[in-house]
Amino acid sequence: MHLSHAHQASRLQLNDHGQLRHFLSTEGLSREMLTTILDRADSFLDGHGGIRNEPLLAGRTVMNLFFEPSTRTRTTFEVAAKRLSADVLNIDISKSSTSKGETLRDMLWNLEAMTADVFVVRHGASGAAHFIASQVTPHIAVVNAGDGRHAHPTQAMLDMLTIRRHAGGFENLTVAIIGDIRHSRVARSEIHALQTLGAKEIRVIGPRTLLPRDFEELGVNVFEDMTTGLRDVDVAIALRIQNERMESALLPGSSEFYGLYGLTRERLKVASPDVLVMHPGPINRGVEIESEVADGPNSLILKQVNYGIAVRMAVLAMTVEGQLAAQAAVQSRVLEGDAQ
Ligand code: CP
């Protein structure tokens, strides 16, 4: 039987009651589920720029397994877990015994024996988080913190929270994602989330070599020119050039890229006057974005980072709750079996 990517993704992510048990991808999750994540994240914001502490994960252990570098994602997962009163372990992969030949599966089993409850995983291979979720024992939740070119679902959800809080919703929005779409796990997760949440139009803008080959399947409008692509957009999301994921030289050079696709004040003149400017970070000033735009009045780049804590708190809390509910259902079936 052939299952679509979306169906496979949702099957692994949800328990029998439709609750989140792993968070691997925005693809395949319902509007109701994405909205629940946003509402839960909102509940952690105190309305004064702060984030509430809630001891929902006291006694639980969150392990950060980052096989690729990270500043924002790893740190905000750590802050989020601590705000929920979890114990947090950051496994230093470069100093781990994988360098002595230990397989990923053996490493996971050993970490499970140290009473992990959640693995937060970043890996260079697309599908790594799905693989890990399919291997771990049932009480462990796996959260994808970015896998290859495939997905970065918590980044997409913090971007959705930023848009919802600053634009009020999705229905009337035209959103442009600019730059290296082809190699971007952020763009893929954002496109699935924006479609599910009902954005009016999603555009991707970039040179042909950096645009997705499957854009018709993705349901986005493609522009190779910034002036037409940015016209009347409500949200402009610039992306980092993913040099580490390019198989060959797909770009003439960073200064030529900036000359054609850099997000500048001049280019933004055709966008909506209140355009929201976003970037997942890390930003390369003078390559993807002009400093005056990154630091300007329409920029939400640092707000995105702050909302990332609340979104990651929501995802950690929801996946652990989903795992506990799944375990309780298994135990009650065992007890019913014993009673018969
Ligand atoms: N946006 C993002 O994933 O940033 P980091 O690589 O610093 O985690």
Tab-separated table of C-alpha atoms and ligand atoms in Angstrom:
chain	number	residue	atom	x	y	z
A	1	MET	CA	0.000	0.000	0.000
A	2	HIS	CA	1.371	3.433	-0.936
A	3	LEU	CA	1.068	6.158	1.687
A	4	SER	CA	1.667	9.818	0.845
A	5	HIS	CA	4.460	11.718	2.645
A	6	ALA	CA	1.800	13.715	4.491
A	7	HIS	CA	-0.043	10.586	5.627
A	8	GLN	CA	3.155	8.848	6.731
A	9	ALA	CA	4.305	11.962	8.609
A	10	SER	CA	1.001	12.381	10.460
A	11	ARG	CA	0.770	8.650	11.290
A	12	LEU	CA	4.085	8.719	13.139
A	13	GLN	CA	3.430	12.107	14.775
A	14	LEU	CA	0.035	11.431	16.340
A	15	ASN	CA	-1.174	8.945	18.949
A	16	ASP	CA	-4.429	6.964	18.604
A	17	HIS	CA	-6.397	9.924	20.031
A	18	GLY	CA	-4.959	12.371	17.476
A	19	GLN	CA	-2.630	14.008	20.011
A	20	LEU	CA	0.910	15.029	19.078
A	21	ARG	CA	3.436	12.397	20.253
A	22	HIS	CA	6.425	13.356	18.058
A	23	PHE	CA	6.893	16.640	16.190
A	24	LEU	CA	8.723	15.865	12.980
A	25	SER	CA	7.133	17.967	10.247
A	26	THR	CA	4.388	20.518	9.667
A	27	GLU	CA	3.378	18.430	6.650
A	28	GLY	CA	0.349	16.251	7.277
A	29	LEU	CA	-0.809	17.997	10.452
A	30	SER	CA	-4.294	19.522	10.457
A	31	ARG	CA	-5.143	23.203	10.758
A	32	GLU	CA	-6.648	22.388	14.140
A	33	MET	CA	-3.367	20.854	15.355
A	34	LEU	CA	-1.229	23.755	14.096
A	35	THR	CA	-3.647	26.216	15.673
A	36	THR	CA	-3.507	24.305	18.960
A	37	ILE	CA	0.311	24.589	18.949
A	38	LEU	CA	0.036	28.346	18.327
A	39	ASP	CA	-2.623	28.777	21.034
A	40	ARG	CA	-0.564	26.780	23.526
A	41	ALA	CA	2.531	28.883	22.695
A	42	ASP	CA	0.471	32.061	23.125
A	43	SER	CA	-0.566	30.858	26.580
A	44	PHE	CA	3.084	30.978	27.698
A	45	LEU	CA	3.480	34.651	26.678
A	46	ASP	CA	2.640	36.988	29.543
A	47	GLY	CA	1.543	39.946	27.379
A	48	HIS	CA	4.428	42.143	28.580
A	49	GLY	CA	7.184	40.647	26.429
A	50	GLY	CA	7.938	37.948	28.989
A	51	ILE	CA	7.416	34.200	29.098
A	52	ARG	CA	5.751	32.373	31.978
A	53	ASN	CA	7.361	29.493	33.855
A	54	GLU	CA	5.117	26.437	34.137
A	55	PRO	CA	6.459	23.293	35.843
A	56	LEU	CA	4.682	20.911	33.448
A	57	LEU	CA	7.776	18.778	32.805
A	58	ALA	CA	9.181	18.593	36.352
A	59	GLY	CA	11.048	15.290	36.737
A	60	ARG	CA	11.339	14.786	32.944
A	61	THR	CA	14.594	14.840	30.983
A	62	VAL	CA	15.036	16.570	27.622
A	63	MET	CA	18.164	15.625	25.656
A	64	ASN	CA	19.424	17.940	22.926
A	65	LEU	CA	21.171	15.923	20.199
A	66	PHE	CA	22.611	18.375	17.700
A	67	PHE	CA	24.707	16.794	14.947
A	68	GLU	CA	24.898	20.197	13.175
A	69	PRO	CA	25.743	23.653	14.562
A	70	SER	CA	23.008	25.808	16.074
A	71	THR	CA	22.706	28.964	18.139
A	72	ARG	CA	18.991	29.839	18.240
A	73	THR	CA	17.315	26.437	18.101
A	74	ARG	CA	19.490	24.570	20.606
A	75	THR	CA	19.521	27.430	23.083
A	76	THR	CA	15.802	28.176	22.907
A	77	PHE	CA	14.982	24.472	23.342
A	78	GLU	CA	17.154	24.532	26.464
A	79	VAL	CA	15.472	27.688	27.771
A	80	ALA	CA	12.030	26.263	26.928
A	81	ALA	CA	12.713	22.976	28.735
A	82	LYS	CA	14.001	24.838	31.803
A	83	ARG	CA	10.917	27.102	31.819
A	84	LEU	CA	8.889	23.872	32.011
A	85	SER	CA	11.116	22.637	34.913
A	86	ALA	CA	12.591	19.747	32.896
A	87	ASP	CA	16.193	18.595	33.325
A	88	VAL	CA	18.143	19.340	30.140
A	89	LEU	CA	21.210	17.579	28.806
A	90	ASN	CA	23.099	18.953	25.821
A	91	ILE	CA	24.968	16.017	24.296
A	92	ASP	CA	28.232	17.174	22.737
A	93	ILE	CA	28.175	15.032	19.606
A	94	SER	CA	31.729	16.025	18.606
A	95	LYS	CA	32.984	14.520	21.900
A	96	SER	CA	30.587	11.549	21.931
A	97	SER	CA	31.506	7.914	21.300
A	98	THR	CA	30.070	8.081	17.778
A	99	SER	CA	33.652	9.121	16.908
A	100	LYS	CA	34.754	5.670	18.211
A	101	GLY	CA	32.377	3.901	15.841
A	102	GLU	CA	29.214	3.671	17.983
A	103	THR	CA	26.126	3.617	15.760
A	104	LEU	CA	23.345	6.173	16.116
A	105	ARG	CA	20.960	3.408	17.214
A	106	ASP	CA	23.313	2.194	19.972
A	107	MET	CA	23.872	5.746	21.133
A	108	LEU	CA	20.084	6.294	21.352
A	109	TRP	CA	19.534	3.098	23.331
A	110	ASN	CA	22.251	4.152	25.797
A	111	LEU	CA	20.725	7.606	26.195
A	112	GLU	CA	17.303	6.014	26.716
A	113	ALA	CA	18.830	3.983	29.564
A	114	MET	CA	19.715	7.318	31.191
A	115	THR	CA	15.949	7.995	31.499
A	116	ALA	CA	15.423	10.406	28.608
A	117	ASP	CA	11.854	11.520	27.922
A	118	VAL	CA	12.425	13.742	24.870
A	119	PHE	CA	15.097	13.728	22.172
A	120	VAL	CA	15.430	17.051	20.355
A	121	VAL	CA	17.339	16.180	17.195
A	122	ARG	CA	19.148	18.215	14.560
A	123	HIS	CA	20.850	16.198	11.840
A	124	GLY	CA	22.268	16.850	8.378
A	125	ALA	CA	20.434	13.892	6.828
A	126	SER	CA	16.870	14.440	5.598
A	127	GLY	CA	14.631	11.936	7.393
A	128	ALA	CA	16.932	11.516	10.425
A	129	ALA	CA	14.270	12.605	12.942
A	130	HIS	CA	11.689	10.235	11.394
A	131	PHE	CA	14.222	7.403	11.577
A	132	ILE	CA	14.941	8.125	15.231
A	133	ALA	CA	11.222	8.356	16.062
A	134	SER	CA	10.719	4.953	14.472
A	135	GLN	CA	13.559	3.427	16.554
A	136	VAL	CA	13.056	4.813	20.062
A	137	THR	CA	11.103	3.022	22.785
A	138	PRO	CA	7.458	4.109	22.940
A	139	HIS	CA	7.699	6.462	25.933
A	140	ILE	CA	10.217	8.784	24.191
A	141	ALA	CA	9.077	11.840	22.241
A	142	VAL	CA	11.205	13.007	19.311
A	143	VAL	CA	11.220	16.633	18.186
A	144	ASN	CA	12.823	17.543	14.882
A	145	ALA	CA	15.121	20.563	15.258
A	146	GLY	CA	16.035	20.480	11.547
A	147	ASP	CA	16.870	17.508	9.281
A	148	GLY	CA	18.867	18.103	6.110
A	149	ARG	CA	16.819	19.948	3.507
A	150	HIS	CA	13.619	18.323	4.697
A	151	ALA	CA	11.952	20.087	7.631
A	152	HIS	CA	12.432	22.517	10.502
A	153	PRO	CA	8.946	22.442	12.004
A	154	THR	CA	9.514	24.425	15.209
A	155	GLN	CA	11.117	27.227	13.151
A	156	ALA	CA	8.065	27.239	10.886
A	157	MET	CA	5.715	27.355	13.870
A	158	LEU	CA	7.557	30.218	15.553
A	159	ASP	CA	7.335	32.031	12.221
A	160	MET	CA	3.580	31.307	12.132
A	161	LEU	CA	3.225	32.626	15.685
A	162	THR	CA	5.118	35.783	14.695
A	163	ILE	CA	2.843	36.301	11.673
A	164	ARG	CA	-0.354	35.589	13.614
A	165	ARG	CA	0.591	37.955	16.449
A	166	HIS	CA	1.676	40.788	14.139
A	167	ALA	CA	-0.699	40.398	11.168
A	168	GLY	CA	-3.704	39.046	13.075
A	169	GLY	CA	-4.218	35.905	10.959
A	170	PHE	CA	-3.410	34.239	7.642
A	171	GLU	CA	-6.477	34.414	5.386
A	172	ASN	CA	-5.729	37.744	3.684
A	173	LEU	CA	-1.971	37.459	3.562
A	174	THR	CA	0.436	37.299	0.663
A	175	VAL	CA	3.735	35.886	1.922
A	176	ALA	CA	6.993	35.884	-0.050
A	177	ILE	CA	9.900	33.586	0.819
A	178	ILE	CA	13.106	34.815	-0.776
A	179	GLY	CA	16.448	33.273	-1.718
A	180	ASP	CA	17.684	29.725	-1.396
A	181	ILE	CA	14.369	27.888	-1.348
A	182	ARG	CA	15.696	24.650	-2.828
A	183	HIS	CA	18.041	23.814	0.051
A	184	SER	CA	15.879	25.276	2.801
A	185	ARG	CA	14.147	23.031	5.332
A	186	VAL	CA	12.674	26.220	6.814
A	187	ALA	CA	10.973	27.146	3.523
A	188	ARG	CA	9.442	23.675	3.125
A	189	SER	CA	8.035	23.641	6.647
A	190	GLU	CA	6.773	27.225	6.298
A	191	ILE	CA	5.048	26.471	2.982
A	192	HIS	CA	3.188	23.472	4.452
A	193	ALA	CA	2.195	25.474	7.547
A	194	LEU	CA	1.074	28.545	5.566
A	195	GLN	CA	-1.029	26.399	3.242
A	196	THR	CA	-2.658	24.532	6.120
A	197	LEU	CA	-3.351	27.758	8.015
A	198	GLY	CA	-4.986	29.293	4.929
A	199	ALA	CA	-2.599	32.002	3.665
A	200	LYS	CA	-4.060	33.712	0.583
A	201	GLU	CA	-0.922	33.446	-1.572
A	202	ILE	CA	2.558	31.998	-1.058
A	203	ARG	CA	5.331	33.220	-3.341
A	204	VAL	CA	8.903	32.046	-3.649
A	205	ILE	CA	11.474	34.396	-5.157
A	206	GLY	CA	14.998	33.479	-6.228
A	207	PRO	CA	17.303	32.480	-9.053
A	208	ARG	CA	16.147	29.393	-10.965
A	209	THR	CA	19.077	27.368	-9.581
A	210	LEU	CA	17.847	27.934	-6.008
A	211	LEU	CA	14.137	27.390	-6.600
A	212	PRO	CA	12.420	24.091	-5.781
A	213	ARG	CA	11.942	21.673	-8.667
A	214	ASP	CA	8.565	20.570	-7.300
A	215	PHE	CA	6.991	24.026	-6.898
A	216	GLU	CA	3.800	23.025	-8.721
A	217	GLU	CA	3.328	20.185	-6.238
A	218	LEU	CA	4.064	22.633	-3.398
A	219	GLY	CA	1.338	25.015	-4.653
A	220	VAL	CA	3.409	28.206	-4.587
A	221	ASN	CA	3.821	30.989	-7.143
A	222	VAL	CA	7.362	31.342	-8.445
A	223	PHE	CA	9.147	34.612	-9.249
A	224	GLU	CA	12.686	35.086	-10.489
A	225	ASP	CA	12.454	38.859	-10.181
A	226	MET	CA	12.220	40.794	-6.884
A	227	THR	CA	10.199	43.735	-8.215
A	228	THR	CA	7.267	41.594	-9.355
A	229	GLY	CA	7.670	39.034	-6.567
A	230	LEU	CA	7.591	41.582	-3.745
A	231	ARG	CA	4.705	43.661	-5.124
A	232	ASP	CA	2.049	44.158	-2.422
A	233	VAL	CA	3.374	41.384	-0.176
A	234	ASP	CA	2.375	41.503	3.496
A	235	VAL	CA	5.227	39.347	4.776
A	236	ALA	CA	8.747	39.059	3.323
A	237	ILE	CA	10.866	36.192	4.673
A	238	ALA	CA	14.527	36.212	3.607
A	239	LEU	CA	16.478	32.948	3.903
A	240	ARG	CA	20.122	32.190	4.494
A	241	ILE	CA	22.145	30.881	1.549
A	242	GLN	CA	22.736	27.221	2.485
A	243	ASN	CA	26.246	26.817	1.047
A	244	GLU	CA	26.776	23.631	3.078
A	245	ARG	CA	23.871	21.882	1.313
A	246	MET	CA	24.747	22.827	-2.297
A	247	GLU	CA	26.107	20.008	-4.425
A	248	SER	CA	27.883	22.376	-6.813
A	249	ALA	CA	28.309	26.083	-7.441
A	250	LEU	CA	24.688	27.125	-7.993
A	251	LEU	CA	25.441	30.762	-7.206
A	252	PRO	CA	27.679	33.155	-9.141
A	253	GLY	CA	28.784	34.835	-5.890
A	254	SER	CA	27.333	36.419	-2.768
A	255	SER	CA	27.723	40.017	-4.025
A	256	GLU	CA	25.942	39.157	-7.284
A	257	PHE	CA	23.203	37.429	-5.277
A	258	TYR	CA	22.785	40.535	-3.125
A	259	GLY	CA	22.682	42.680	-6.274
A	260	LEU	CA	19.729	40.683	-7.603
A	261	TYR	CA	17.958	39.238	-4.544
A	262	GLY	CA	19.151	41.093	-1.441
A	263	LEU	CA	16.222	42.380	0.638
A	264	THR	CA	16.842	46.138	0.619
A	265	ARG	CA	14.806	49.222	1.562
A	266	GLU	CA	14.666	50.154	-2.131
A	267	ARG	CA	13.231	46.772	-3.171
A	268	LEU	CA	10.689	46.776	-0.333
A	269	LYS	CA	9.100	49.988	-1.682
A	270	VAL	CA	6.735	47.875	-3.831
A	271	ALA	CA	5.602	45.775	-0.839
A	272	SER	CA	2.735	46.659	1.501
A	273	PRO	CA	3.783	49.711	3.608
A	274	ASP	CA	3.372	47.626	6.786
A	275	VAL	CA	5.263	44.650	5.390
A	276	LEU	CA	6.570	42.320	8.102
A	277	VAL	CA	10.244	41.478	7.547
A	278	MET	CA	11.451	38.127	8.832
A	279	HIS	CA	14.503	35.869	8.646
A	280	PRO	CA	15.062	32.586	10.520
A	281	GLY	CA	18.715	33.425	11.171
A	282	PRO	CA	21.611	33.287	11.146
A	283	ILE	CA	21.517	36.366	8.896
A	284	ASN	CA	24.274	37.276	6.472
A	285	ARG	CA	24.150	41.062	6.287
A	286	GLY	CA	24.860	42.340	2.803
A	287	VAL	CA	24.174	38.901	1.281
A	288	GLU	CA	20.470	38.162	1.875
A	289	ILE	CA	19.428	41.323	3.646
A	290	GLU	CA	20.455	44.943	4.054
A	291	SER	CA	21.411	45.886	7.629
A	292	GLU	CA	18.927	48.792	7.644
A	293	VAL	CA	16.131	46.335	6.805
A	294	ALA	CA	17.269	43.694	9.316
A	295	ASP	CA	17.421	46.315	12.082
A	296	GLY	CA	14.586	48.507	10.763
A	297	PRO	CA	11.100	49.248	12.111
A	298	ASN	CA	9.398	46.474	10.101
A	299	SER	CA	11.843	43.782	11.187
A	300	LEU	CA	10.595	41.015	13.498
A	301	ILE	CA	13.792	38.973	13.410
A	302	LEU	CA	14.508	39.142	17.149
A	303	LYS	CA	10.807	38.716	18.009
A	304	GLN	CA	10.953	35.440	16.073
A	305	VAL	CA	13.735	34.235	18.368
A	306	ASN	CA	11.776	35.214	21.477
A	307	TYR	CA	8.572	33.514	20.265
A	308	GLY	CA	10.704	30.438	19.588
A	309	ILE	CA	10.895	29.811	23.336
A	310	ALA	CA	7.096	29.777	23.678
A	311	VAL	CA	6.615	27.561	20.607
A	312	ARG	CA	9.225	25.094	21.851
A	313	MET	CA	7.597	25.051	25.297
A	314	ALA	CA	4.286	24.222	23.588
A	315	VAL	CA	5.794	21.431	21.492
A	316	LEU	CA	7.707	19.892	24.416
A	317	ALA	CA	4.620	19.974	26.655
A	318	MET	CA	2.291	18.620	23.962
A	319	THR	CA	4.542	15.756	22.846
A	320	VAL	CA	5.147	14.608	26.425
A	321	GLU	CA	1.388	14.777	27.107
A	322	GLY	CA	0.755	12.821	23.894
A	323	GLN	CA	3.264	10.150	24.962
A	324	LEU	CA	1.756	9.904	28.456
A	325	ALA	CA	-1.738	9.497	27.000
A	326	ALA	CA	-0.471	6.792	24.629
A	327	GLN	CA	1.217	4.964	27.525
A	328	ALA	CA	-1.921	5.220	29.684
A	329	ALA	CA	-3.990	3.731	26.851
A	330	VAL	CA	-1.550	0.809	26.514
A	331	GLN	CA	-1.617	0.180	30.296
A	332	SER	CA	-5.396	0.251	30.447
A	333	ARG	CA	-5.548	-2.285	27.568
A	334	VAL	CA	-3.102	-4.534	29.494
A	335	LEU	CA	-5.214	-4.238	32.670
A	336	GLU	CA	-8.403	-5.033	30.723
A	337	GLY	CA	-6.636	-8.086	29.245
A	338	ASP	CA	-5.533	-9.233	32.736
A	339	ALA	CA	-9.067	-8.833	34.080
A	340	GLN	CA	-10.549	-11.080	31.374
B	1	CP	N1	17.055	29.343	12.616
B	1	CP	C1	17.912	28.410	13.083
B	1	CP	O1	17.670	27.205	12.979
B	1	CP	O2	19.033	28.933	13.679
B	1	CP	P1	20.179	28.050	14.339
B	1	CP	O3	20.872	27.292	13.231
B	1	CP	O4	21.092	29.019	15.029
B	1	CP	O5	19.548	27.096	15.290
